[in-house]
Amino acid sequence: MANPRNNGQLIGRLANDPQCFDNKDGSKKVLFTVFTDRAYTNAQNQRDSDAVPVEAFVRAQTQGAGPYANIHKGDLVAINYTLRMDRYTKGGELVFNLKVVSEEITYLESRSVTQARLNERVKNAEARSQALQAQAPTPVAAVAPAVAYASAVGGEQLPFPTT
């Protein structure tokens, strides 16, 4: 069990798809960002949100990225986390870096909702790709002049015409 004084919960939507990195020991490090709403509203009566970077670690025995393989941009999730302070020296100066480390993830939307959002993203990406391909100029095949002249006169090897 985690230290009860060093844990919390984030609820929010993923800002982007998670990035997965392999470690030397076979485990994986997963990085993602969660947008969480603040508990109060601003002067315009709108609720601001914060982008919170989160790290997660997946054991080497776990296939793929574990529970983090099924989350995508826009998914509503709850993250149980602990805080970790990394200390290191950079350029002769001591640097402190506070990290949010995910201990557990809970999906707060049904699979059909998240799958529909993912299908819409794929459809939009394919439409953008097709639009870009339609705008691209068509390549023109370059033919050497001597070869073009020889094939035009029935394949005979004739001297290249000069004008």
mmCIF file of C-alpha atoms in Angstrom:
data_model
loop_
_atom_site.group_PDB
_atom_site.id
_atom_site.type_symbol
_atom_site.label_atom_id
_atom_site.label_comp_id
_atom_site.label_asym_id
_atom_site.label_seq_id
_atom_site.Cartn_x
_atom_site.Cartn_y
_atom_site.Cartn_z
ATOM 1 C CA MET A 1 0.000 0.000 0.000
ATOM 2 C CA ALA A 2 1.177 3.510 -0.768
ATOM 3 C CA ASN A 3 2.105 5.942 1.941
ATOM 4 C CA PRO A 4 -1.246 7.480 2.965
ATOM 5 C CA ARG A 5 0.376 10.903 3.273
ATOM 6 C CA ASN A 6 1.830 10.824 -0.242
ATOM 7 C CA ASN A 7 -0.996 9.952 -2.570
ATOM 8 C CA GLY A 8 -3.858 11.566 -4.374
ATOM 9 C CA GLN A 9 -6.223 11.265 -7.279
ATOM 10 C CA LEU A 10 -6.434 13.170 -10.574
ATOM 11 C CA ILE A 11 -9.582 13.089 -12.654
ATOM 12 C CA GLY A 12 -9.442 14.500 -16.140
ATOM 13 C CA ARG A 13 -9.020 13.960 -19.853
ATOM 14 C CA LEU A 14 -5.847 12.905 -21.605
ATOM 15 C CA ALA A 15 -4.183 15.711 -23.552
ATOM 16 C CA ASN A 16 -2.481 13.307 -25.967
ATOM 17 C CA ASP A 17 -1.805 9.641 -26.596
ATOM 18 C CA PRO A 18 0.644 8.136 -24.089
ATOM 19 C CA GLN A 19 4.296 7.721 -25.066
ATOM 20 C CA CYS A 20 5.952 4.444 -24.110
ATOM 21 C CA PHE A 21 9.713 3.993 -23.623
ATOM 22 C CA ASP A 22 11.604 0.747 -22.963
ATOM 23 C CA ASN A 23 13.992 0.612 -20.010
ATOM 24 C CA LYS A 24 17.202 -1.423 -19.906
ATOM 25 C CA ASP A 25 15.699 -3.973 -17.488
ATOM 26 C CA GLY A 26 12.735 -4.723 -19.791
ATOM 27 C CA SER A 27 10.237 -2.570 -17.928
ATOM 28 C CA LYS A 28 8.511 0.363 -19.599
ATOM 29 C CA LYS A 29 8.042 4.014 -18.760
ATOM 30 C CA VAL A 30 4.786 5.589 -19.945
ATOM 31 C CA LEU A 31 4.384 9.383 -20.156
ATOM 32 C CA PHE A 32 1.087 11.216 -20.635
ATOM 33 C CA THR A 33 -0.626 14.457 -19.646
ATOM 34 C CA VAL A 34 -3.996 14.815 -17.945
ATOM 35 C CA PHE A 35 -6.063 18.026 -18.040
ATOM 36 C CA THR A 36 -7.748 18.457 -14.651
ATOM 37 C CA ASP A 37 -10.321 21.103 -13.787
ATOM 38 C CA ARG A 38 -9.704 23.459 -10.887
ATOM 39 C CA ALA A 39 -12.109 23.438 -7.946
ATOM 40 C CA TYR A 40 -13.223 27.030 -8.490
ATOM 41 C CA THR A 41 -14.364 29.297 -11.327
ATOM 42 C CA ASN A 42 -12.640 32.468 -12.582
ATOM 43 C CA ALA A 43 -14.125 35.967 -12.918
ATOM 44 C CA GLN A 44 -15.892 34.968 -16.180
ATOM 45 C CA ASN A 45 -17.548 32.051 -14.328
ATOM 46 C CA GLN A 46 -15.463 29.516 -16.259
ATOM 47 C CA ARG A 47 -13.565 26.637 -14.762
ATOM 48 C CA ASP A 48 -9.850 26.685 -15.644
ATOM 49 C CA SER A 49 -7.853 23.488 -16.043
ATOM 50 C CA ASP A 50 -4.247 22.465 -15.526
ATOM 51 C CA ALA A 51 -2.125 20.131 -17.640
ATOM 52 C CA VAL A 52 -0.480 17.654 -15.277
ATOM 53 C CA PRO A 53 2.358 15.503 -16.654
ATOM 54 C CA VAL A 54 2.171 11.941 -15.329
ATOM 55 C CA GLU A 55 4.691 9.084 -15.370
ATOM 56 C CA ALA A 56 3.791 5.431 -15.075
ATOM 57 C CA PHE A 57 5.974 2.344 -14.893
ATOM 58 C CA VAL A 58 5.043 -1.073 -16.242
ATOM 59 C CA ARG A 59 6.880 -4.169 -15.019
ATOM 60 C CA ALA A 60 8.929 -6.248 -17.424
ATOM 61 C CA GLN A 61 6.611 -9.249 -16.979
ATOM 62 C CA THR A 62 3.619 -7.248 -18.226
ATOM 63 C CA GLN A 63 2.894 -7.571 -21.924
ATOM 64 C CA GLY A 64 2.815 -4.291 -23.853
ATOM 65 C CA ALA A 65 2.110 -1.107 -21.904
ATOM 66 C CA GLY A 66 -0.293 -2.839 -19.519
ATOM 67 C CA PRO A 67 -3.382 -0.804 -18.594
ATOM 68 C CA TYR A 68 -1.898 2.275 -20.283
ATOM 69 C CA ALA A 69 -2.055 0.658 -23.748
ATOM 70 C CA ASN A 70 -5.809 1.298 -23.997
ATOM 71 C CA ILE A 71 -5.902 5.019 -23.214
ATOM 72 C CA HIS A 72 -6.001 7.659 -25.916
ATOM 73 C CA LYS A 73 -6.273 11.406 -26.317
ATOM 74 C CA GLY A 74 -9.566 12.704 -24.908
ATOM 75 C CA ASP A 75 -10.308 9.719 -22.639
ATOM 76 C CA LEU A 76 -11.716 10.527 -19.195
ATOM 77 C CA VAL A 77 -9.638 8.768 -16.530
ATOM 78 C CA ALA A 78 -8.955 8.771 -12.808
ATOM 79 C CA ILE A 79 -5.298 8.407 -11.804
ATOM 80 C CA ASN A 80 -4.270 7.350 -8.310
ATOM 81 C CA TYR A 81 -0.788 8.750 -7.867
ATOM 82 C CA THR A 82 2.135 9.284 -5.533
ATOM 83 C CA LEU A 83 4.577 12.173 -5.653
ATOM 84 C CA ARG A 84 8.285 11.542 -6.148
ATOM 85 C CA MET A 85 11.092 14.068 -5.754
ATOM 86 C CA ASP A 86 14.069 13.420 -8.019
ATOM 87 C CA ARG A 87 17.349 15.056 -7.052
ATOM 88 C CA TYR A 88 20.321 15.332 -9.363
ATOM 89 C CA THR A 89 23.231 17.624 -10.173
ATOM 90 C CA LYS A 90 23.238 19.448 -13.491
ATOM 91 C CA GLY A 91 26.035 21.826 -14.387
ATOM 92 C CA GLY A 92 27.312 21.732 -10.820
ATOM 93 C CA GLU A 93 23.942 22.827 -9.459
ATOM 94 C CA LEU A 94 21.541 20.684 -7.427
ATOM 95 C CA VAL A 95 18.194 20.273 -9.249
ATOM 96 C CA PHE A 96 14.929 19.118 -7.673
ATOM 97 C CA ASN A 97 12.156 17.728 -9.861
ATOM 98 C CA LEU A 98 8.744 16.790 -8.419
ATOM 99 C CA LYS A 99 6.984 14.058 -10.423
ATOM 100 C CA VAL A 100 3.460 12.661 -10.419
ATOM 101 C CA VAL A 101 3.783 8.869 -10.649
ATOM 102 C CA SER A 102 0.685 6.858 -11.541
ATOM 103 C CA GLU A 103 -0.020 3.876 -9.300
ATOM 104 C CA GLU A 104 -3.399 2.910 -10.785
ATOM 105 C CA ILE A 105 -5.653 4.046 -13.617
ATOM 106 C CA THR A 106 -9.441 3.819 -13.800
ATOM 107 C CA TYR A 107 -11.418 4.369 -17.003
ATOM 108 C CA LEU A 108 -14.417 6.626 -16.403
ATOM 109 C CA GLU A 109 -16.095 6.163 -19.797
ATOM 110 C CA SER A 110 -17.411 3.035 -21.440
ATOM 111 C CA ARG A 111 -15.346 1.277 -24.070
ATOM 112 C CA SER A 112 -17.931 2.100 -26.748
ATOM 113 C CA VAL A 113 -17.557 5.849 -26.071
ATOM 114 C CA THR A 114 -13.753 5.748 -26.191
ATOM 115 C CA GLN A 115 -13.793 3.497 -29.278
ATOM 116 C CA ALA A 116 -16.173 5.887 -31.077
ATOM 117 C CA ARG A 117 -13.832 8.813 -30.280
ATOM 118 C CA LEU A 118 -10.829 6.834 -31.561
ATOM 119 C CA ASN A 119 -12.689 5.846 -34.764
ATOM 120 C CA GLU A 120 -13.557 9.519 -35.361
ATOM 121 C CA ARG A 121 -9.884 10.487 -34.970
ATOM 122 C CA VAL A 122 -8.852 7.800 -37.478
ATOM 123 C CA LYS A 123 -11.520 8.923 -39.948
ATOM 124 C CA ASN A 124 -10.400 12.563 -39.666
ATOM 125 C CA ALA A 125 -6.737 11.590 -40.106
ATOM 126 C CA GLU A 126 -7.545 9.570 -43.233
ATOM 127 C CA ALA A 127 -9.540 12.490 -44.676
ATOM 128 C CA ARG A 128 -6.619 14.880 -44.032
ATOM 129 C CA SER A 129 -4.207 12.401 -45.630
ATOM 130 C CA GLN A 130 -6.379 12.063 -48.743
ATOM 131 C CA ALA A 131 -6.718 15.857 -48.998
ATOM 132 C CA LEU A 132 -2.944 16.266 -48.811
ATOM 133 C CA GLN A 133 -2.421 13.583 -51.451
ATOM 134 C CA ALA A 134 -4.906 15.315 -53.755
ATOM 135 C CA GLN A 135 -3.019 18.602 -53.375
ATOM 136 C CA ALA A 136 0.386 17.029 -54.066
ATOM 137 C CA PRO A 137 1.716 17.498 -57.603
ATOM 138 C CA THR A 138 1.879 14.340 -59.704
ATOM 139 C CA PRO A 139 5.424 13.204 -60.457
ATOM 140 C CA VAL A 140 6.515 13.408 -64.089
ATOM 141 C CA ALA A 141 8.588 10.532 -65.421
ATOM 142 C CA ALA A 142 11.890 11.771 -66.772
ATOM 143 C CA VAL A 143 13.011 9.989 -69.929
ATOM 144 C CA ALA A 144 16.442 10.367 -71.425
ATOM 145 C CA PRO A 145 16.196 12.105 -74.854
ATOM 146 C CA ALA A 146 18.166 9.413 -76.733
ATOM 147 C CA VAL A 147 15.979 6.631 -75.395
ATOM 148 C CA ALA A 148 12.842 8.584 -76.245
ATOM 149 C CA TYR A 149 14.073 9.205 -79.804
ATOM 150 C CA ALA A 150 15.048 5.554 -80.349
ATOM 151 C CA SER A 151 11.715 4.282 -79.145
ATOM 152 C CA ALA A 152 9.863 6.835 -81.286
ATOM 153 C CA VAL A 153 11.425 5.492 -84.488
ATOM 154 C CA GLY A 154 10.695 1.844 -83.798
ATOM 155 C CA GLY A 155 13.564 0.936 -81.496
ATOM 156 C CA GLU A 156 16.364 1.403 -84.013
ATOM 157 C CA GLN A 157 19.603 2.860 -82.742
ATOM 158 C CA LEU A 158 19.745 6.070 -84.703
ATOM 159 C CA PRO A 159 22.047 8.966 -84.041
ATOM 160 C CA PHE A 160 20.578 11.593 -81.773
ATOM 161 C CA PRO A 161 19.125 14.377 -83.928
ATOM 162 C CA THR A 162 20.729 17.755 -83.539
ATOM 163 C CA THR A 163 19.011 20.956 -84.468
#
